[in-house]
Tab-separated table of C-alpha atoms in Angstrom:
chain	number	residue	atom	x	y	z
Q	1	MET	CA	45.391	24.634	-17.244
Q	2	ASN	CA	45.950	28.296	-18.054
Q	3	THR	CA	44.362	28.669	-21.471
Q	4	SER	CA	45.278	32.338	-21.648
Q	5	GLN	CA	48.868	31.287	-22.342
Q	6	ARG	CA	47.980	29.329	-25.460
Q	7	GLN	CA	49.776	30.251	-28.637
Q	8	PRO	CA	47.876	28.152	-31.187
Q	9	CYS	CA	49.464	26.984	-34.399
Q	10	VAL	CA	46.418	25.784	-36.251
Q	11	GLU	CA	47.527	25.214	-39.812
Q	12	LEU	CA	46.683	22.041	-41.653
Q	13	PRO	CA	48.462	20.920	-44.821
Q	14	GLU	CA	47.032	22.483	-47.964
Q	15	LEU	CA	46.084	19.483	-50.088
Q	16	ASP	CA	46.954	19.482	-53.774
Q	17	ALA	CA	44.719	17.779	-56.310
Q	18	GLY	CA	45.557	14.161	-56.995
Q	19	LEU	CA	46.239	10.976	-55.085
Q	20	MET	CA	47.751	11.482	-51.643
Q	21	LEU	CA	48.901	8.695	-49.326
Q	22	VAL	CA	48.744	9.589	-45.618
Q	23	ASP	CA	50.348	7.244	-43.089
Q	24	VAL	CA	49.070	8.037	-39.584
Q	25	ASP	CA	50.534	6.816	-36.291
Q	26	SER	CA	48.143	4.319	-34.718
Q	27	ASP	CA	47.959	6.368	-31.511
Q	28	LEU	CA	46.325	9.209	-33.455
Q	29	GLY	CA	43.658	7.026	-35.034
Q	30	VAL	CA	41.653	8.418	-37.941
Q	31	THR	CA	41.140	11.893	-36.441
Q	32	PRO	CA	43.873	13.621	-38.519
Q	33	VAL	CA	42.302	12.288	-41.728
Q	34	GLN	CA	38.834	13.367	-40.620
Q	35	SER	CA	40.267	16.818	-39.911
Q	36	LEU	CA	41.740	17.033	-43.409
Q	37	LEU	CA	38.376	15.975	-44.856
Q	38	LEU	CA	36.445	18.656	-42.959
Q	39	ASP	CA	39.020	21.316	-43.773
Q	40	CYS	CA	38.531	20.595	-47.489
Q	41	VAL	CA	34.756	20.853	-47.015
Q	42	PHE	CA	35.233	24.324	-45.497
Q	43	ALA	CA	37.302	25.370	-48.497
Q	44	GLY	CA	35.116	24.082	-51.342
Q	45	ASP	CA	31.530	23.953	-52.507
Q	46	GLY	CA	31.407	20.265	-53.387
Q	47	ASP	CA	30.571	17.286	-51.203
Q	48	ALA	CA	33.068	14.982	-49.512
Q	49	TYR	CA	33.030	11.241	-50.192
Q	50	TRP	CA	34.536	8.869	-47.640
Q	51	VAL	CA	34.877	5.172	-48.507
Q	52	ASP	CA	36.079	3.121	-45.561
Q	53	ALA	CA	37.375	-0.453	-45.378
Q	54	ALA	CA	39.155	-0.190	-42.034
Q	55	GLY	CA	36.193	0.162	-39.672
Q	56	ALA	CA	37.320	3.741	-39.051
Q	57	ALA	CA	34.367	5.682	-40.468
Q	58	GLN	CA	32.920	6.794	-37.160
Q	59	THR	CA	30.321	9.437	-37.861
Q	60	THR	CA	30.040	10.186	-34.137
Q	61	ARG	CA	33.580	11.533	-34.160
Q	62	LEU	CA	32.832	13.575	-37.290
Q	63	ARG	CA	29.878	15.197	-35.495
Q	64	GLU	CA	32.138	15.999	-32.570
Q	65	LEU	CA	34.806	17.518	-34.797
Q	66	ALA	CA	32.608	19.601	-37.104
Q	67	PRO	CA	32.091	23.213	-35.957
Q	68	HIS	CA	28.526	23.150	-37.369
Q	69	GLN	CA	26.046	20.525	-38.553
Q	70	ARG	CA	25.747	22.191	-41.973
Q	71	TYR	CA	29.206	20.913	-42.916
Q	72	LEU	CA	28.164	17.312	-42.257
Q	73	ASP	CA	25.283	17.588	-44.729
Q	74	ARG	CA	27.962	17.517	-47.431
Q	75	VAL	CA	29.802	14.416	-46.147
Q	76	HIS	CA	28.820	11.022	-47.608
Q	77	VAL	CA	30.153	7.860	-45.969
Q	78	ALA	CA	30.188	4.344	-47.444
Q	79	ARG	CA	31.677	1.174	-45.945
Q	80	GLY	CA	32.933	-1.907	-47.721
Q	81	PHE	CA	32.660	-5.220	-45.884
Q	82	THR	CA	34.286	-7.459	-48.503
Q	83	ALA	CA	37.041	-6.925	-51.040
Q	84	TYR	CA	34.506	-7.000	-53.865
Q	85	GLN	CA	32.200	-4.491	-52.175
Q	86	GLN	CA	35.148	-2.183	-51.637
Q	87	THR	CA	36.152	-2.387	-55.299
Q	88	SER	CA	32.567	-1.817	-56.446
Q	89	LEU	CA	32.207	1.291	-54.262
Q	90	LEU	CA	35.386	2.812	-55.663
Q	91	ASP	CA	34.387	1.929	-59.239
Q	92	ARG	CA	31.075	3.744	-58.698
Q	93	LEU	CA	32.862	6.733	-57.194
Q	94	ALA	CA	34.942	6.998	-60.361
Q	95	GLY	CA	31.828	6.845	-62.530
Q	96	GLU	CA	30.382	9.598	-64.639
Q	97	HIS	CA	27.395	10.282	-62.359
Q	98	VAL	CA	29.441	11.686	-59.451
Q	99	THR	CA	29.412	15.478	-59.275
Q	100	THR	CA	32.682	17.261	-58.549
Q	101	PRO	CA	33.537	16.756	-54.870
Q	102	SER	CA	35.642	18.879	-52.538
Q	103	VAL	CA	37.644	15.850	-51.426
Q	104	VAL	CA	37.595	12.051	-51.547
Q	105	VAL	CA	38.906	9.907	-48.700
Q	106	ALA	CA	39.560	6.144	-48.708
Q	107	THR	CA	40.692	4.706	-45.385
Q	108	GLY	CA	42.382	1.338	-44.956
Q	109	ILE	CA	42.236	0.665	-48.677
Q	110	ASP	CA	44.302	-2.526	-48.422
Q	111	ARG	CA	42.678	-4.217	-45.421
Q	112	LEU	CA	39.923	-6.189	-47.159
Q	113	TYR	CA	42.260	-7.292	-49.939
Q	114	ARG	CA	44.388	-9.037	-47.328
Q	115	ALA	CA	41.481	-11.274	-46.249
Q	116	GLY	CA	42.013	-15.003	-46.565
Q	117	ASP	CA	38.996	-15.477	-48.838
Q	118	VAL	CA	40.667	-13.562	-51.685
Q	119	PRO	CA	43.452	-15.326	-53.663
Q	120	THR	CA	46.727	-13.391	-53.493
Q	121	ASN	CA	46.949	-12.658	-57.223
Q	122	ARG	CA	43.324	-11.558	-57.337
Q	123	ALA	CA	43.784	-9.405	-54.229
Q	124	GLN	CA	46.684	-7.537	-55.804
Q	125	GLU	CA	44.684	-7.044	-58.991
Q	126	LEU	CA	41.711	-5.615	-57.071
Q	127	LEU	CA	43.944	-3.302	-55.038
Q	128	VAL	CA	45.572	-1.900	-58.190
Q	129	ARG	CA	42.135	-1.479	-59.763
Q	130	SER	CA	40.929	0.473	-56.715
Q	131	ILE	CA	44.012	2.693	-56.700
Q	132	ALA	CA	43.443	3.424	-60.397
Q	133	ALA	CA	39.803	4.342	-59.713
Q	134	LEU	CA	40.825	6.806	-56.992
Q	135	ALA	CA	43.560	8.300	-59.167
Q	136	ARG	CA	40.964	8.808	-61.899
Q	137	VAL	CA	38.673	10.680	-59.500
Q	138	GLY	CA	41.481	13.056	-58.588
Q	139	ARG	CA	42.468	13.549	-62.220
Q	140	VAL	CA	38.973	14.026	-63.668
Q	141	HIS	CA	37.671	16.312	-60.925
Q	142	ASP	CA	40.994	17.968	-60.035
Q	143	VAL	CA	40.478	17.387	-56.286
Q	144	PRO	CA	42.508	15.893	-53.419
Q	145	VAL	CA	42.086	12.145	-52.891
Q	146	VAL	CA	43.361	11.121	-49.450
Q	147	VAL	CA	44.161	7.432	-48.967
Q	148	THR	CA	45.361	5.527	-45.903
Q	149	ARG	CA	46.541	1.933	-45.592
Q	150	SER	CA	46.429	-0.576	-42.752
Q	151	ARG	CA	50.034	-1.688	-43.237
Q	152	ALA	CA	53.140	-0.441	-45.018
Q	153	ASP	CA	54.690	-3.365	-46.909
Q	154	GLU	CA	55.328	-4.721	-50.392
Q	155	PHE	CA	51.618	-5.364	-50.940
Q	156	THR	CA	50.830	-1.630	-50.790
Q	157	GLN	CA	53.838	-0.549	-52.881
Q	158	PRO	CA	51.553	0.140	-55.881
Q	159	LEU	CA	49.837	2.790	-53.748
Q	160	VAL	CA	53.178	4.400	-52.909
Q	161	ASN	CA	54.094	4.378	-56.598
Q	162	ALA	CA	50.780	5.940	-57.667
Q	163	ALA	CA	50.591	8.631	-54.977
Q	164	GLN	CA	51.624	12.104	-56.072
Q	165	THR	CA	52.107	13.107	-52.436
Q	166	HIS	CA	53.044	11.031	-49.402
Q	167	LEU	CA	52.405	12.492	-45.952
Q	168	GLN	CA	53.303	11.037	-42.582
Q	169	CYS	CA	51.334	12.151	-39.511
Q	170	GLU	CA	53.315	11.398	-36.371
Q	171	ASP	CA	52.386	11.788	-32.720
Q	172	THR	CA	55.314	13.659	-31.169
Q	173	GLN	CA	55.971	15.299	-27.813
Q	174	PHE	CA	55.209	18.586	-29.569
Q	175	GLY	CA	51.865	17.443	-30.954
Q	176	PRO	CA	50.736	15.851	-34.234
Q	177	ARG	CA	53.182	16.536	-37.037
Q	178	PHE	CA	52.608	16.197	-40.781
Q	179	THR	CA	55.744	15.513	-42.787
Q	180	ASP	CA	55.988	15.044	-46.536
Q	181	ALA	CA	58.592	13.264	-48.622
Q	182	ALA	CA	60.304	16.572	-49.372
Q	183	GLY	CA	60.979	17.088	-45.685
Q	184	ASP	CA	58.518	19.940	-45.137
Q	185	VAL	CA	56.977	19.824	-41.667
Q	186	GLU	CA	53.839	21.338	-40.195
Q	187	THR	CA	53.405	20.792	-36.461
Q	188	LEU	CA	49.962	21.273	-34.982
Q	189	VAL	CA	50.408	22.173	-31.336
Q	190	TYR	CA	49.313	24.369	-28.469
Q	191	HIS	CA	52.178	25.579	-26.312
Q	192	LEU	CA	50.605	25.940	-22.886
Q	193	GLY	CA	53.571	27.533	-21.154
Q	194	ASP	CA	53.918	24.720	-18.632
Q	195	GLY	CA	55.638	22.160	-20.833
Q	196	TRP	CA	52.431	20.389	-21.847
Q	197	VAL	CA	50.733	20.218	-25.217
Q	198	GLN	CA	47.169	19.344	-26.114
Q	199	THR	CA	46.527	16.604	-28.676
Q	200	THR	CA	43.076	15.525	-27.507
Q	201	LEU	CA	39.725	15.624	-29.286
Q	202	ALA	CA	39.181	19.129	-27.856
Q	203	TYR	CA	42.401	20.213	-29.557
Q	204	TRP	CA	41.250	19.020	-32.980
Q	205	GLN	CA	37.826	20.603	-32.415
Q	206	GLU	CA	39.437	23.964	-31.714
Q	207	VAL	CA	41.748	23.659	-34.719
Q	208	LEU	CA	38.799	23.013	-37.039
Q	209	ALA	CA	36.633	25.725	-35.479
Q	210	HIS	CA	39.446	28.214	-36.071
Q	211	ARG	CA	39.931	27.021	-39.642
Q	212	ALA	CA	36.199	27.295	-40.349
Q	213	ARG	CA	36.157	30.864	-39.022
Q	214	MET	CA	39.111	31.713	-41.253
Q	215	ARG	CA	37.386	30.249	-44.324
Q	216	ASP	CA	34.068	31.970	-43.553
Q	217	ALA	CA	35.780	35.316	-42.983
Q	218	SER	CA	37.609	34.962	-46.285
Q	219	VAL	CA	34.360	34.278	-48.161
Q	220	VAL	CA	32.609	37.235	-46.515
Q	221	GLY	CA	35.556	39.467	-47.397
Q	222	GLU	CA	35.462	38.383	-51.039
Q	223	GLU	CA	31.701	38.979	-51.244
Q	224	THR	CA	32.055	42.431	-49.673
Q	225	THR	CA	34.869	43.388	-52.040
Q	226	SER	CA	32.974	42.180	-55.096
Q	227	GLY	CA	29.971	44.257	-54.035
Q	228	VAL	CA	31.909	47.526	-53.920
Q	229	VAL	CA	31.368	49.779	-56.970
């Protein structure tokens, strides 16, 4: 592989404040969402809160993706194992005691509410309650709230209705591609000059390392400018 021929396009979507639904191709796993989370940590001073109900909150992968350990000190992960635990975690996240975060992520928000031990009517009620709690976090703190679902169907329509932004992350022959409902596309890809593209863990690591350097350089530049008399 001739890395000298790489022409990296390393932009990630700039996340607006509010509730955002992200549907990710199963082949890509949770890595695109983890990348969005870390990118928001680079950009802000607050912590990141990740509430997972899909068994996707792998901190090992986060450690592999993060350019430096100091970023992970600001990432808090919680896992729900029942529908009621999941709802309680999101209620607490929307409480008054939570300081302003950089980003909030909820993965697989619908999975536990589909369990057979929760009556259908009650499951729908709990899902709507959880969506409302996440929307409140985004509204009160004016931060991005990224939500994924395990399945796109009528059950998760309330999430579609509540989301202010809906992104699709697809695995294409040109690399991972984020598309929003307005049709805007951002393709994350390395053109290697031989017809191949890189969409592996190493690719995401390099994307985030580049983004972190950009953020750090911007902060240093602002501090230098502000210090000039």
